[in-house]
C-alpha positions as a LaTeX table, in Angstrom:
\begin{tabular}{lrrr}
\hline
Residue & $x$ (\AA) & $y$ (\AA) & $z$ (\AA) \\
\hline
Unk1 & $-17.14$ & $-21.18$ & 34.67 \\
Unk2 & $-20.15$ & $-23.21$ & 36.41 \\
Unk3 & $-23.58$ & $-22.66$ & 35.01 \\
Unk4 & $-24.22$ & $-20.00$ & 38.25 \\
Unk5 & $-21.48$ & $-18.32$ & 37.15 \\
Unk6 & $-22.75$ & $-17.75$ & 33.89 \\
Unk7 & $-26.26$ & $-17.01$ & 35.16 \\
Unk8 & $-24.88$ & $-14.47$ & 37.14 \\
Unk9 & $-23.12$ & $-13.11$ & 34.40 \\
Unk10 & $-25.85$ & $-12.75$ & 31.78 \\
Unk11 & $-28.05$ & $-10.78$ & 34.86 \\
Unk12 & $-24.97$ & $-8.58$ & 34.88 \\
Unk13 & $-25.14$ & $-8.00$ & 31.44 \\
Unk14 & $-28.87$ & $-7.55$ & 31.36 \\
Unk15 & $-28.69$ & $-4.88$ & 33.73 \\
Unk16 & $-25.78$ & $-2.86$ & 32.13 \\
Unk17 & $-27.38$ & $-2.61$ & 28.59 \\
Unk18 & $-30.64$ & $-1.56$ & 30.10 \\
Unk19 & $-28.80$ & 1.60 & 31.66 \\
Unk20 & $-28.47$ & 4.35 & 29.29 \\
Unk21 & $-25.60$ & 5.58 & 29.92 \\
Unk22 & $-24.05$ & 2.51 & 29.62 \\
Unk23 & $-25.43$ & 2.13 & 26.07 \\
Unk24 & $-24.74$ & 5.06 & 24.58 \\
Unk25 & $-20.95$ & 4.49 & 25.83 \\
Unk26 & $-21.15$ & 1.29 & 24.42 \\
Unk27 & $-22.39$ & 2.46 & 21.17 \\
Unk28 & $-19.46$ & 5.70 & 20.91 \\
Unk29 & $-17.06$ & 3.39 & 21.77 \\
Unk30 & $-18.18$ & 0.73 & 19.03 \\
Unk31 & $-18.75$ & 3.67 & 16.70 \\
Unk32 & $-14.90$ & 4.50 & 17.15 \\
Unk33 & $-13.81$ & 1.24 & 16.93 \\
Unk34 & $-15.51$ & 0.87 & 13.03 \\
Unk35 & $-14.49$ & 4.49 & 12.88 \\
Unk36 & $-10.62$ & 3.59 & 13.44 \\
Unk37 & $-10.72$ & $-0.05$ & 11.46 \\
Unk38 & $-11.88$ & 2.28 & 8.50 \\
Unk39 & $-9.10$ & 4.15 & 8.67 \\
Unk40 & $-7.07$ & 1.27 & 8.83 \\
Unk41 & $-8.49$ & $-0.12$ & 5.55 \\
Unk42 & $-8.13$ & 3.29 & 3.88 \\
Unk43 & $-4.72$ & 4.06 & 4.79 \\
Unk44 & $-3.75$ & 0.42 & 3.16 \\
Unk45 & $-5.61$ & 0.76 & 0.48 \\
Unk46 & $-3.82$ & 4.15 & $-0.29$ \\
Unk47 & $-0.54$ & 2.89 & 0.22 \\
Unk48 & $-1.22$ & $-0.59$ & $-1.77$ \\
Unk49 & $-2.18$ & 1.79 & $-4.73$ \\
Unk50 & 0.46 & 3.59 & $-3.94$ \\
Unk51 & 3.21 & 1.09 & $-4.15$ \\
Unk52 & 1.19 & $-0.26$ & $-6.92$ \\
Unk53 & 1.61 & 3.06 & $-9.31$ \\
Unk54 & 5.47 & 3.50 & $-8.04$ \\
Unk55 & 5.99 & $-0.17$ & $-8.95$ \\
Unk56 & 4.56 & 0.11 & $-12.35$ \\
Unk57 & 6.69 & 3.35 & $-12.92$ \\
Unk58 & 9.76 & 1.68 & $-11.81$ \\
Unk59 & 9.04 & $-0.88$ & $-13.86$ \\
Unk60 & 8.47 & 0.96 & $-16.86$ \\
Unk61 & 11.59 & 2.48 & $-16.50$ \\
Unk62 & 13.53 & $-0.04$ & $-16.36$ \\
Unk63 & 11.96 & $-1.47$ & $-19.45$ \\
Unk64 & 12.99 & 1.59 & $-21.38$ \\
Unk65 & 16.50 & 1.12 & $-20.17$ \\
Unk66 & 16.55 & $-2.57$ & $-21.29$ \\
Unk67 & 15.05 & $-1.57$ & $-24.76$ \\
Unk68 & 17.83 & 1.49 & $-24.68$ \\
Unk69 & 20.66 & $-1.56$ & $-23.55$ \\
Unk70 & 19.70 & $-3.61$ & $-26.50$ \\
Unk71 & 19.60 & $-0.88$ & $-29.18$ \\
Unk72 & 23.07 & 0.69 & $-28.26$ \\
Unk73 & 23.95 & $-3.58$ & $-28.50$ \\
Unk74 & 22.55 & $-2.93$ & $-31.89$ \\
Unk75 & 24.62 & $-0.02$ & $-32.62$ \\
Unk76 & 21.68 & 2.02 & $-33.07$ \\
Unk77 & 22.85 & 5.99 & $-33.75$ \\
Unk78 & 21.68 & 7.68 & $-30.26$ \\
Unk79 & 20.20 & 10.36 & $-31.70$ \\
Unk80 & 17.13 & 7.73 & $-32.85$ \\
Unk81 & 17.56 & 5.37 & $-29.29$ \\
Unk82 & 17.10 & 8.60 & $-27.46$ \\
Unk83 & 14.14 & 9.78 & $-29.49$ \\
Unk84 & 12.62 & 6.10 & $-29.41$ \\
Unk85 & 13.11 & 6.24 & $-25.12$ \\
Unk86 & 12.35 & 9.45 & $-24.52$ \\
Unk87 & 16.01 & 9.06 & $-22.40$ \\
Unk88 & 18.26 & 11.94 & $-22.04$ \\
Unk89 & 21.74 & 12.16 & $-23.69$ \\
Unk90 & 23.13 & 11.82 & $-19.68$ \\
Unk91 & 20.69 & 8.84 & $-19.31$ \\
Unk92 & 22.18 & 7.14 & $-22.31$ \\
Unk93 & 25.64 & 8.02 & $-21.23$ \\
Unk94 & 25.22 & 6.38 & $-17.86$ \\
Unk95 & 24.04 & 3.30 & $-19.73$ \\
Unk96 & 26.80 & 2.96 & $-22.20$ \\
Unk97 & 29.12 & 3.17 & $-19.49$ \\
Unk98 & 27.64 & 0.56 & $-17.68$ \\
Unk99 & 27.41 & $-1.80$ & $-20.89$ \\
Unk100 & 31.31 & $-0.90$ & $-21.62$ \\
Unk101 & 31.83 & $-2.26$ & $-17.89$ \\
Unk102 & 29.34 & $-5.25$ & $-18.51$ \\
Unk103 & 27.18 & $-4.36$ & $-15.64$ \\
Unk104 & 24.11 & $-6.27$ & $-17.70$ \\
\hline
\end{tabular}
């Protein structure tokens, strides 16, 4: 763009924003525009925390299971590796059957 160009431009400009109407459009639309980038932001934020908490959970369970894994290596009775856990009998099963196939 030449420098007329421009000039012509910024009288353009200067005479849209001192209509009005054309402000308050201006300002709805730029109110939406925040309104929807909020949004944005707050639906990642919920589903980062939400990942985050499912993560954690996973990852606690599968800590139990390695703890459970090692004890039954042990040849800890189940009745005390289930009480330690917190695992069910069919939970434990499911493990000792994949330690008898050597899954781990």
């Amino acid at each position: 763009m030449n420098e007329q160009e421009i000039r012509e431009a910024l009288e353009e400009w200067e005479s849209l924003s001192v209509n009005p109407v054309n402000c308050y459009e201006y300002e709805m639309r730029l109110k939406w525009l925040r309104d929807q980038l909020s949004n944005l932001q707050g639906e990642r934020r919920a589903g980062w925390e939400e990942g985050l908490k499912k993560g954690l959970k996973q990852g606690r369970e599968e800590g139990v299971r390695q703890v459970a894994i090692e004890m039954l290596r042990l040849g800890l009775e189940e009745e005390v590796i289930m009480s330690v856990t917190k695992l069910t009998e069919e939970e434990l099963d499911e493990l000792k059957k994949k330690l008898s196939s050597n899954s781990f």
